[in-house]
Amino acid sequence: MKILIVPAAALAVAGPACAQQIALKPIAEARLRYEHAEQDGLPIDTSDAVTARIRAGVSASSGAISATVVGQGNLAIVGKYYDGLNGPTNRPLVADPQNIALYLAQAQYKSKALTLTGGRQKIALDDERFVGNVAFRDNAQTFDAVRADLTPVKGLKLDVAYAWSVRTIWGFEGRGVRQQAVSGDNVFANVSYVTPVGTLTGFAYLVDQDEAAVQGYRLSSQTYGLRLAGTQPLSKAVKLSYQLSHARQSDYHRNPNDYRADYWLADALLDIRGWKLNAGYEVLGADRGRALTSFQTPLGTNFKFQGWADKLLTTPANGVRDLYFGGGYGMAKWGALSAVTLQATWHRFDSDRLNQRYGTEWNLLASAKVHKTTLSVRYADYKAKALATNTRKVWLQADWAL
């Protein structure tokens, strides 16, 4: 009821004047994806999934007030896979269960200095490492929340959100450890300031996973940290982008564990006339080696980090250190294609304690846009040492948006 009451209340504030001048904008998007997964050590070591997702809705606006409602349906056309809830559990996971849902239902007030948003909404903070939308998965992740974004003076931004429910990627059939929604009193706070060397952000994320079925509350945490992200031109043709981040995480609310774990990130990207070279080192630290006492990011867009094979979505008890190198090339236009991207990244994964070599992974991507459709091919190849088993994945995807 909260997600319906908040938008209705916000629209009521607009008064009769808004009803006279309302602009309507249709929202429509579609996705078709084939995912193939091979994982050693399973009785059935392959999965094949062809899924289709459709979202449709409308955004109504009048002056500073707007309201958006979007519905979503996800269909398995070829279902030779375990989706996390249905299908044979002895074959590789493809985390795209069938679903029908209310994806967005939000009201918003927006002025030059202040944006207020209430209802079911997307929240993606910074690089989405700690709080994100998980947009790669068909069902994505949204929040029933209220959010305030304030810019009191130029260069200074305050972003605070309170979320009472996290709508997960598991859809309406979600159950057990993979719930449809996880309730709790979550608070996300960012304060950022633009400096000559980049944007400096201080953040506090209080994650309250208030469902006993989800790891017995052991994913509830409080995380405090700093992040610096910037870009500096080195010449007319060369620029350097960088990120530096540190955070400290500990148990929170009903979490029965007592732990402390650190997060570190150093990342640099060199752009030379469309060619890109990237290197980084990310650490999700461990405490004393007990399960779920390492640095966890249950609300992050974790597919973006530590390899697309999804071997490290939950941080191992001994933590993880990810050393990665990558390169690529991008073109704004190539014949009938636009936004052409080629990318390759190599990861080496080690533990944060006990000196374990987890494994290595290659990630490859080619994508381009044709009119309103984005086509992409992805490949992930994980070679196991001390963690999990060899895994290979291929994705063929088409995304269309109105």
mmCIF file of N, CA, C and O in Angstrom, residues 145-230:
data_model
loop_
_atom_site.group_PDB
_atom_site.id
_atom_site.type_symbol
_atom_site.label_atom_id
_atom_site.label_comp_id
_atom_site.label_asym_id
_atom_site.label_seq_id
_atom_site.Cartn_x
_atom_site.Cartn_y
_atom_site.Cartn_z
ATOM 1 N N ALA A 145 10.633 3.258 -1.547
ATOM 2 C CA ALA A 145 11.468 4.198 -0.796
ATOM 3 C C ALA A 145 10.994 5.628 -0.971
ATOM 4 O O ALA A 145 10.201 5.950 -1.856
ATOM 5 N N VAL A 146 11.535 6.482 -0.116
ATOM 6 C CA VAL A 146 11.466 7.931 -0.302
ATOM 7 C C VAL A 146 12.904 8.433 -0.379
ATOM 8 O O VAL A 146 13.784 7.955 0.346
ATOM 9 N N ARG A 147 13.127 9.404 -1.277
ATOM 10 C CA ARG A 147 14.498 9.859 -1.529
ATOM 11 C C ARG A 147 14.514 11.366 -1.735
ATOM 12 O O ARG A 147 13.647 11.908 -2.418
ATOM 13 N N ALA A 148 15.508 12.004 -1.162
ATOM 14 C CA ALA A 148 15.696 13.450 -1.321
ATOM 15 C C ALA A 148 17.099 13.714 -1.862
ATOM 16 O O ALA A 148 18.084 13.198 -1.334
ATOM 17 N N ASP A 149 17.150 14.514 -2.919
ATOM 18 C CA ASP A 149 18.417 14.881 -3.567
ATOM 19 C C ASP A 149 18.498 16.407 -3.556
ATOM 20 O O ASP A 149 17.743 17.083 -4.247
ATOM 21 N N LEU A 150 19.429 16.935 -2.767
ATOM 22 C CA LEU A 150 19.513 18.382 -2.545
ATOM 23 C C LEU A 150 20.852 18.919 -3.004
ATOM 24 O O LEU A 150 21.908 18.352 -2.697
ATOM 25 N N THR A 151 20.816 20.020 -3.757
ATOM 26 C CA THR A 151 22.024 20.732 -4.178
ATOM 27 C C THR A 151 21.932 22.159 -3.651
ATOM 28 O O THR A 151 21.471 23.070 -4.353
ATOM 29 N N PRO A 152 22.361 22.414 -2.400
ATOM 30 C CA PRO A 152 22.191 23.740 -1.799
ATOM 31 C C PRO A 152 23.078 24.805 -2.429
ATOM 32 O O PRO A 152 22.687 25.968 -2.528
ATOM 33 N N VAL A 153 24.291 24.410 -2.830
ATOM 34 C CA VAL A 153 25.209 25.327 -3.510
ATOM 35 C C VAL A 153 25.890 24.562 -4.633
ATOM 36 O O VAL A 153 25.916 23.325 -4.643
ATOM 37 N N LYS A 154 26.451 25.282 -5.574
ATOM 38 C CA LYS A 154 27.095 24.652 -6.719
ATOM 39 C C LYS A 154 28.234 23.742 -6.253
ATOM 40 O O LYS A 154 29.086 24.126 -5.464
ATOM 41 N N GLY A 155 28.221 22.504 -6.748
ATOM 42 C CA GLY A 155 29.273 21.551 -6.437
ATOM 43 C C GLY A 155 29.002 20.671 -5.237
ATOM 44 O O GLY A 155 29.657 19.646 -5.068
ATOM 45 N N LEU A 156 28.029 21.040 -4.404
ATOM 46 C CA LEU A 156 27.701 20.260 -3.206
ATOM 47 C C LEU A 156 26.369 19.552 -3.397
ATOM 48 O O LEU A 156 25.380 20.171 -3.782
ATOM 49 N N LYS A 157 26.338 18.254 -3.114
ATOM 50 C CA LYS A 157 25.121 17.474 -3.308
ATOM 51 C C LYS A 157 24.893 16.563 -2.111
ATOM 52 O O LYS A 157 25.815 15.882 -1.643
ATOM 53 N N LEU A 158 23.650 16.526 -1.621
ATOM 54 C CA LEU A 158 23.254 15.639 -0.544
ATOM 55 C C LEU A 158 22.165 14.715 -1.070
ATOM 56 O O LEU A 158 21.170 15.172 -1.638
ATOM 57 N N ASP A 159 22.357 13.423 -0.891
ATOM 58 C CA ASP A 159 21.440 12.417 -1.412
ATOM 59 C C ASP A 159 21.122 11.438 -0.281
ATOM 60 O O ASP A 159 21.994 10.707 0.182
ATOM 61 N N VAL A 160 19.866 11.435 0.180
ATOM 62 C CA VAL A 160 19.459 10.582 1.299
ATOM 63 C C VAL A 160 18.200 9.821 0.914
ATOM 64 O O VAL A 160 17.250 10.403 0.383
ATOM 65 N N ALA A 161 18.186 8.509 1.178
ATOM 66 C CA ALA A 161 17.019 7.686 0.875
ATOM 67 C C ALA A 161 16.720 6.759 2.047
ATOM 68 O O ALA A 161 17.633 6.271 2.721
ATOM 69 N N TYR A 162 15.431 6.531 2.260
ATOM 70 C CA TYR A 162 14.970 5.528 3.216
ATOM 71 C C TYR A 162 14.130 4.518 2.446
ATOM 72 O O TYR A 162 13.151 4.880 1.785
ATOM 73 N N ALA A 163 14.529 3.242 2.487
ATOM 74 C CA ALA A 163 13.819 2.186 1.765
ATOM 75 C C ALA A 163 13.291 1.164 2.755
ATOM 76 O O ALA A 163 14.055 0.625 3.563
ATOM 77 N N TRP A 164 11.994 0.885 2.677
ATOM 78 C CA TRP A 164 11.399 -0.091 3.583
ATOM 79 C C TRP A 164 11.233 -1.463 2.939
ATOM 80 O O TRP A 164 10.878 -2.429 3.608
ATOM 81 N N SER A 165 11.512 -1.548 1.622
ATOM 82 C CA SER A 165 11.428 -2.835 0.949
ATOM 83 C C SER A 165 12.346 -2.846 -0.263
ATOM 84 O O SER A 165 12.388 -1.870 -1.015
ATOM 85 N N VAL A 166 13.065 -3.941 -0.449
ATOM 86 C CA VAL A 166 13.910 -4.141 -1.622
ATOM 87 C C VAL A 166 13.239 -5.186 -2.494
ATOM 88 O O VAL A 166 13.043 -6.337 -2.077
ATOM 89 N N ARG A 167 12.853 -4.795 -3.709
ATOM 90 C CA ARG A 167 12.208 -5.721 -4.646
ATOM 91 C C ARG A 167 13.308 -6.425 -5.431
ATOM 92 O O ARG A 167 14.007 -5.819 -6.227
ATOM 93 N N THR A 168 13.494 -7.714 -5.189
ATOM 94 C CA THR A 168 14.644 -8.444 -5.695
ATOM 95 C C THR A 168 14.456 -8.891 -7.142
ATOM 96 O O THR A 168 13.390 -8.717 -7.748
ATOM 97 N N ILE A 169 15.471 -9.559 -7.670
ATOM 98 C CA ILE A 169 15.446 -10.062 -9.044
ATOM 99 C C ILE A 169 14.647 -11.357 -9.161
ATOM 100 O O ILE A 169 14.467 -11.868 -10.273
ATOM 101 N N TRP A 170 14.136 -11.901 -8.043
ATOM 102 C CA TRP A 170 13.534 -13.240 -8.082
ATOM 103 C C TRP A 170 12.052 -13.243 -8.430
ATOM 104 O O TRP A 170 11.457 -14.296 -8.660
ATOM 105 N N GLY A 171 11.405 -12.086 -8.470
ATOM 106 C CA GLY A 171 10.050 -12.011 -8.966
ATOM 107 C C GLY A 171 8.993 -12.546 -8.023
ATOM 108 O O GLY A 171 9.255 -12.855 -6.863
ATOM 109 N N PHE A 172 7.767 -12.708 -8.560
ATOM 110 C CA PHE A 172 6.609 -12.988 -7.701
ATOM 111 C C PHE A 172 6.638 -14.383 -7.088
ATOM 112 O O PHE A 172 5.917 -14.662 -6.128
ATOM 113 N N GLU A 173 7.458 -15.285 -7.618
ATOM 114 C CA GLU A 173 7.561 -16.620 -7.042
ATOM 115 C C GLU A 173 8.694 -16.727 -6.024
ATOM 116 O O GLU A 173 8.952 -17.810 -5.495
ATOM 117 N N GLY A 174 9.371 -15.624 -5.728
ATOM 118 C CA GLY A 174 10.495 -15.652 -4.810
ATOM 119 C C GLY A 174 10.129 -16.234 -3.450
ATOM 120 O O GLY A 174 9.061 -15.962 -2.897
ATOM 121 N N ARG A 175 11.038 -17.023 -2.909
ATOM 122 C CA ARG A 175 10.793 -17.684 -1.629
ATOM 123 C C ARG A 175 12.122 -18.097 -1.015
ATOM 124 O O ARG A 175 13.157 -18.101 -1.677
ATOM 125 N N GLY A 176 12.053 -18.459 0.286
ATOM 126 C CA GLY A 176 13.246 -18.920 0.979
ATOM 127 C C GLY A 176 14.330 -17.866 0.978
ATOM 128 O O GLY A 176 14.072 -16.684 1.215
ATOM 129 N N VAL A 177 15.551 -18.289 0.701
ATOM 130 C CA VAL A 177 16.669 -17.350 0.689
ATOM 131 C C VAL A 177 16.557 -16.368 -0.474
ATOM 132 O O VAL A 177 17.197 -15.316 -0.474
ATOM 133 N N ARG A 178 15.715 -16.694 -1.475
ATOM 134 C CA ARG A 178 15.521 -15.838 -2.649
ATOM 135 C C ARG A 178 14.110 -15.269 -2.620
ATOM 136 O O ARG A 178 13.238 -15.666 -3.386
ATOM 137 N N GLN A 179 13.888 -14.334 -1.749
ATOM 138 C CA GLN A 179 12.584 -13.735 -1.543
ATOM 139 C C GLN A 179 12.186 -12.800 -2.683
ATOM 140 O O GLN A 179 13.035 -12.205 -3.346
ATOM 141 N N GLN A 180 10.878 -12.643 -2.886
ATOM 142 C CA GLN A 180 10.377 -11.645 -3.828
ATOM 143 C C GLN A 180 10.771 -10.244 -3.391
ATOM 144 O O GLN A 180 11.137 -9.398 -4.202
ATOM 145 N N ALA A 181 10.696 -9.989 -2.091
ATOM 146 C CA ALA A 181 11.057 -8.689 -1.524
ATOM 147 C C ALA A 181 11.620 -8.909 -0.133
ATOM 148 O O ALA A 181 11.220 -9.845 0.571
ATOM 149 N N VAL A 182 12.542 -8.041 0.255
ATOM 150 C CA VAL A 182 13.145 -8.114 1.587
ATOM 151 C C VAL A 182 12.841 -6.805 2.299
ATOM 152 O O VAL A 182 13.254 -5.728 1.863
ATOM 153 N N SER A 183 12.118 -6.894 3.397
ATOM 154 C CA SER A 183 11.755 -5.697 4.147
ATOM 155 C C SER A 183 12.872 -5.296 5.095
ATOM 156 O O SER A 183 13.798 -6.066 5.371
ATOM 157 N N GLY A 184 12.780 -4.068 5.615
ATOM 158 C CA GLY A 184 13.775 -3.569 6.551
ATOM 159 C C GLY A 184 13.859 -2.060 6.499
ATOM 160 O O GLY A 184 13.324 -1.425 5.589
ATOM 161 N N ASP A 185 14.527 -1.492 7.472
ATOM 162 C CA ASP A 185 14.709 -0.042 7.539
ATOM 163 C C ASP A 185 16.086 0.308 6.982
ATOM 164 O O ASP A 185 17.062 0.442 7.728
ATOM 165 N N ASN A 186 16.165 0.442 5.653
ATOM 166 C CA ASN A 186 17.428 0.739 4.980
ATOM 167 C C ASN A 186 17.600 2.251 4.817
ATOM 168 O O ASN A 186 16.649 2.942 4.434
ATOM 169 N N VAL A 187 18.802 2.734 5.076
ATOM 170 C CA VAL A 187 19.116 4.156 4.903
ATOM 171 C C VAL A 187 20.378 4.275 4.050
ATOM 172 O O VAL A 187 21.404 3.660 4.348
ATOM 173 N N PHE A 188 20.280 5.063 2.964
ATOM 174 C CA PHE A 188 21.418 5.307 2.082
ATOM 175 C C PHE A 188 21.683 6.813 2.067
ATOM 176 O O PHE A 188 20.802 7.597 1.694
ATOM 177 N N ALA A 189 22.890 7.220 2.440
ATOM 178 C CA ALA A 189 23.213 8.645 2.518
ATOM 179 C C ALA A 189 24.534 8.927 1.812
ATOM 180 O O ALA A 189 25.548 8.258 2.073
ATOM 181 N N ASN A 190 24.508 9.908 0.919
ATOM 182 C CA ASN A 190 25.692 10.358 0.177
ATOM 183 C C ASN A 190 25.838 11.868 0.322
ATOM 184 O O ASN A 190 24.862 12.601 0.196
ATOM 185 N N VAL A 191 27.050 12.319 0.557
ATOM 186 C CA VAL A 191 27.363 13.745 0.499
ATOM 187 C C VAL A 191 28.573 13.887 -0.405
ATOM 188 O O VAL A 191 29.636 13.319 -0.129
ATOM 189 N N SER A 192 28.420 14.611 -1.508
ATOM 190 C CA SER A 192 29.517 14.728 -2.465
ATOM 191 C C SER A 192 29.832 16.195 -2.756
ATOM 192 O O SER A 192 28.961 17.064 -2.690
ATOM 193 N N TYR A 193 31.096 16.438 -3.096
ATOM 194 C CA TYR A 193 31.551 17.795 -3.415
ATOM 195 C C TYR A 193 32.540 17.714 -4.573
ATOM 196 O O TYR A 193 33.458 16.881 -4.580
ATOM 197 N N VAL A 194 32.345 18.583 -5.549
ATOM 198 C CA VAL A 194 33.211 18.606 -6.723
ATOM 199 C C VAL A 194 34.455 19.425 -6.418
ATOM 200 O O VAL A 194 34.366 20.614 -6.090
ATOM 201 N N THR A 195 35.615 18.789 -6.502
ATOM 202 C CA THR A 195 36.900 19.441 -6.264
ATOM 203 C C THR A 195 37.681 19.488 -7.574
ATOM 204 O O THR A 195 37.301 18.844 -8.556
ATOM 205 N N PRO A 196 38.784 20.224 -7.626
ATOM 206 C CA PRO A 196 39.581 20.275 -8.858
ATOM 207 C C PRO A 196 40.129 18.923 -9.300
ATOM 208 O O PRO A 196 40.437 18.740 -10.485
ATOM 209 N N VAL A 197 40.264 17.960 -8.382
ATOM 210 C CA VAL A 197 40.829 16.658 -8.750
ATOM 211 C C VAL A 197 39.752 15.590 -8.907
ATOM 212 O O VAL A 197 40.075 14.432 -9.183
ATOM 213 N N GLY A 198 38.490 15.948 -8.709
ATOM 214 C CA GLY A 198 37.431 14.969 -8.862
ATOM 215 C C GLY A 198 36.325 15.160 -7.839
ATOM 216 O O GLY A 198 36.392 16.053 -6.988
ATOM 217 N N THR A 199 35.316 14.304 -7.916
ATOM 218 C CA THR A 199 34.199 14.364 -6.984
ATOM 219 C C THR A 199 34.510 13.519 -5.755
ATOM 220 O O THR A 199 34.765 12.314 -5.866
ATOM 221 N N LEU A 200 34.513 14.171 -4.599
ATOM 222 C CA LEU A 200 34.781 13.491 -3.336
ATOM 223 C C LEU A 200 33.440 13.190 -2.667
ATOM 224 O O LEU A 200 32.627 14.100 -2.458
ATOM 225 N N THR A 201 33.213 11.921 -2.337
ATOM 226 C CA THR A 201 31.936 11.491 -1.772
ATOM 227 C C THR A 201 32.149 10.773 -0.449
ATOM 228 O O THR A 201 32.968 9.859 -0.359
ATOM 229 N N GLY A 202 31.399 11.190 0.552
ATOM 230 C CA GLY A 202 31.321 10.450 1.797
ATOM 231 C C GLY A 202 29.986 9.733 1.844
ATOM 232 O O GLY A 202 28.960 10.303 1.469
ATOM 233 N N PHE A 203 29.979 8.476 2.269
ATOM 234 C CA PHE A 203 28.733 7.720 2.219
ATOM 235 C C PHE A 203 28.532 6.886 3.478
ATOM 236 O O PHE A 203 29.477 6.501 4.161
ATOM 237 N N ALA A 204 27.256 6.638 3.755
ATOM 238 C CA ALA A 204 26.846 5.759 4.852
ATOM 239 C C ALA A 204 25.673 4.929 4.351
ATOM 240 O O ALA A 204 24.651 5.484 3.931
ATOM 241 N N TYR A 205 25.829 3.607 4.374
ATOM 242 C CA TYR A 205 24.782 2.713 3.907
ATOM 243 C C TYR A 205 24.410 1.760 5.045
ATOM 244 O O TYR A 205 25.218 0.930 5.471
ATOM 245 N N LEU A 206 23.184 1.888 5.544
ATOM 246 C CA LEU A 206 22.679 1.027 6.602
ATOM 247 C C LEU A 206 21.717 0.033 5.961
ATOM 248 O O LEU A 206 20.600 0.390 5.559
ATOM 249 N N VAL A 207 22.154 -1.201 5.841
ATOM 250 C CA VAL A 207 21.385 -2.242 5.160
ATOM 251 C C VAL A 207 20.726 -3.121 6.220
ATOM 252 O O VAL A 207 21.415 -3.749 7.028
ATOM 253 N N ASP A 208 19.400 -3.156 6.191
ATOM 254 C CA ASP A 208 18.620 -3.909 7.178
ATOM 255 C C ASP A 208 17.860 -5.006 6.450
ATOM 256 O O ASP A 208 16.791 -4.760 5.892
ATOM 257 N N GLN A 209 18.417 -6.210 6.434
ATOM 258 C CA GLN A 209 17.769 -7.357 5.789
ATOM 259 C C GLN A 209 16.913 -8.066 6.841
ATOM 260 O O GLN A 209 17.364 -8.999 7.514
ATOM 261 N N ASP A 210 15.670 -7.631 6.963
ATOM 262 C CA ASP A 210 14.829 -8.046 8.084
ATOM 263 C C ASP A 210 13.947 -9.241 7.725
ATOM 264 O O ASP A 210 12.730 -9.224 7.942
ATOM 265 N N GLU A 211 14.553 -10.259 7.113
ATOM 266 C CA GLU A 211 13.854 -11.505 6.800
ATOM 267 C C GLU A 211 14.728 -12.660 7.283
ATOM 268 O O GLU A 211 15.843 -12.855 6.796
ATOM 269 N N ALA A 212 14.215 -13.453 8.215
ATOM 270 C CA ALA A 212 15.001 -14.551 8.778
ATOM 271 C C ALA A 212 15.417 -15.558 7.715
ATOM 272 O O ALA A 212 16.494 -16.168 7.802
ATOM 273 N N ALA A 213 14.582 -15.733 6.676
ATOM 274 C CA ALA A 213 14.884 -16.707 5.631
ATOM 275 C C ALA A 213 16.100 -16.311 4.804
ATOM 276 O O ALA A 213 16.718 -17.161 4.152
ATOM 277 N N VAL A 214 16.440 -15.027 4.806
ATOM 278 C CA VAL A 214 17.584 -14.547 4.019
ATOM 279 C C VAL A 214 18.821 -14.543 4.915
ATOM 280 O O VAL A 214 19.146 -13.552 5.567
ATOM 281 N N GLN A 215 19.476 -15.686 4.973
ATOM 282 C CA GLN A 215 20.731 -15.846 5.721
ATOM 283 C C GLN A 215 20.603 -15.488 7.209
ATOM 284 O O GLN A 215 21.589 -15.062 7.820
ATOM 285 N N GLY A 216 19.416 -15.630 7.776
ATOM 286 C CA GLY A 216 19.252 -15.395 9.210
ATOM 287 C C GLY A 216 19.692 -14.013 9.647
ATOM 288 O O GLY A 216 20.336 -13.873 10.703
ATOM 289 N N TYR A 217 19.378 -12.999 8.866
ATOM 290 C CA TYR A 217 19.706 -11.584 9.124
ATOM 291 C C TYR A 217 21.208 -11.280 8.969
ATOM 292 O O TYR A 217 21.638 -10.164 9.267
ATOM 293 N N ARG A 218 22.007 -12.217 8.487
ATOM 294 C CA ARG A 218 23.464 -12.039 8.463
ATOM 295 C C ARG A 218 23.962 -11.126 7.340
ATOM 296 O O ARG A 218 25.170 -10.896 7.224
ATOM 297 N N LEU A 219 23.049 -10.597 6.519
ATOM 298 C CA LEU A 219 23.443 -9.635 5.491
ATOM 299 C C LEU A 219 23.136 -8.198 5.902
ATOM 300 O O LEU A 219 23.327 -7.273 5.115
ATOM 301 N N SER A 220 22.658 -8.007 7.127
ATOM 302 C CA SER A 220 22.456 -6.649 7.641
ATOM 303 C C SER A 220 23.806 -6.062 8.028
ATOM 304 O O SER A 220 24.580 -6.695 8.750
ATOM 305 N N SER A 221 24.077 -4.846 7.541
ATOM 306 C CA SER A 221 25.402 -4.261 7.782
ATOM 307 C C SER A 221 25.329 -2.750 7.768
ATOM 308 O O SER A 221 24.387 -2.155 7.244
ATOM 309 N N GLN A 222 26.345 -2.138 8.338
ATOM 310 C CA GLN A 222 26.526 -0.691 8.244
ATOM 311 C C GLN A 222 27.887 -0.437 7.622
ATOM 312 O O GLN A 222 28.905 -0.977 8.055
ATOM 313 N N THR A 223 27.882 0.402 6.574
ATOM 314 C CA THR A 223 29.091 0.666 5.803
ATOM 315 C C THR A 223 29.311 2.170 5.710
ATOM 316 O O THR A 223 28.400 2.913 5.336
ATOM 317 N N TYR A 224 30.513 2.605 6.043
ATOM 318 C CA TYR A 224 30.877 4.026 5.998
ATOM 319 C C TYR A 224 32.165 4.159 5.198
ATOM 320 O O TYR A 224 33.112 3.368 5.379
ATOM 321 N N GLY A 225 32.216 5.142 4.299
ATOM 322 C CA GLY A 225 33.420 5.252 3.495
ATOM 323 C C GLY A 225 33.541 6.554 2.731
ATOM 324 O O GLY A 225 32.701 7.452 2.814
ATOM 325 N N LEU A 226 34.634 6.631 1.949
ATOM 326 C CA LEU A 226 34.957 7.778 1.102
ATOM 327 C C LEU A 226 35.287 7.288 -0.293
ATOM 328 O O LEU A 226 35.835 6.186 -0.475
ATOM 329 N N ARG A 227 34.966 8.139 -1.287
ATOM 330 C CA ARG A 227 35.255 7.799 -2.678
ATOM 331 C C ARG A 227 35.670 9.051 -3.428
ATOM 332 O O ARG A 227 35.049 10.100 -3.278
ATOM 333 N N LEU A 228 36.722 8.946 -4.234
ATOM 334 C CA LEU A 228 37.167 10.030 -5.102
ATOM 335 C C LEU A 228 37.144 9.524 -6.533
ATOM 336 O O LEU A 228 37.763 8.498 -6.844
ATOM 337 N N ALA A 229 36.431 10.222 -7.412
ATOM 338 C CA ALA A 229 36.363 9.835 -8.816
ATOM 339 C C ALA A 229 36.530 11.076 -9.677
ATOM 340 O O ALA A 229 35.860 12.090 -9.460
ATOM 341 N N GLY A 230 37.438 10.996 -10.649
ATOM 342 C CA GLY A 230 37.686 12.165 -11.476
ATOM 343 C C GLY A 230 38.285 11.821 -12.820
ATOM 344 O O GLY A 230 38.659 10.672 -13.084
#
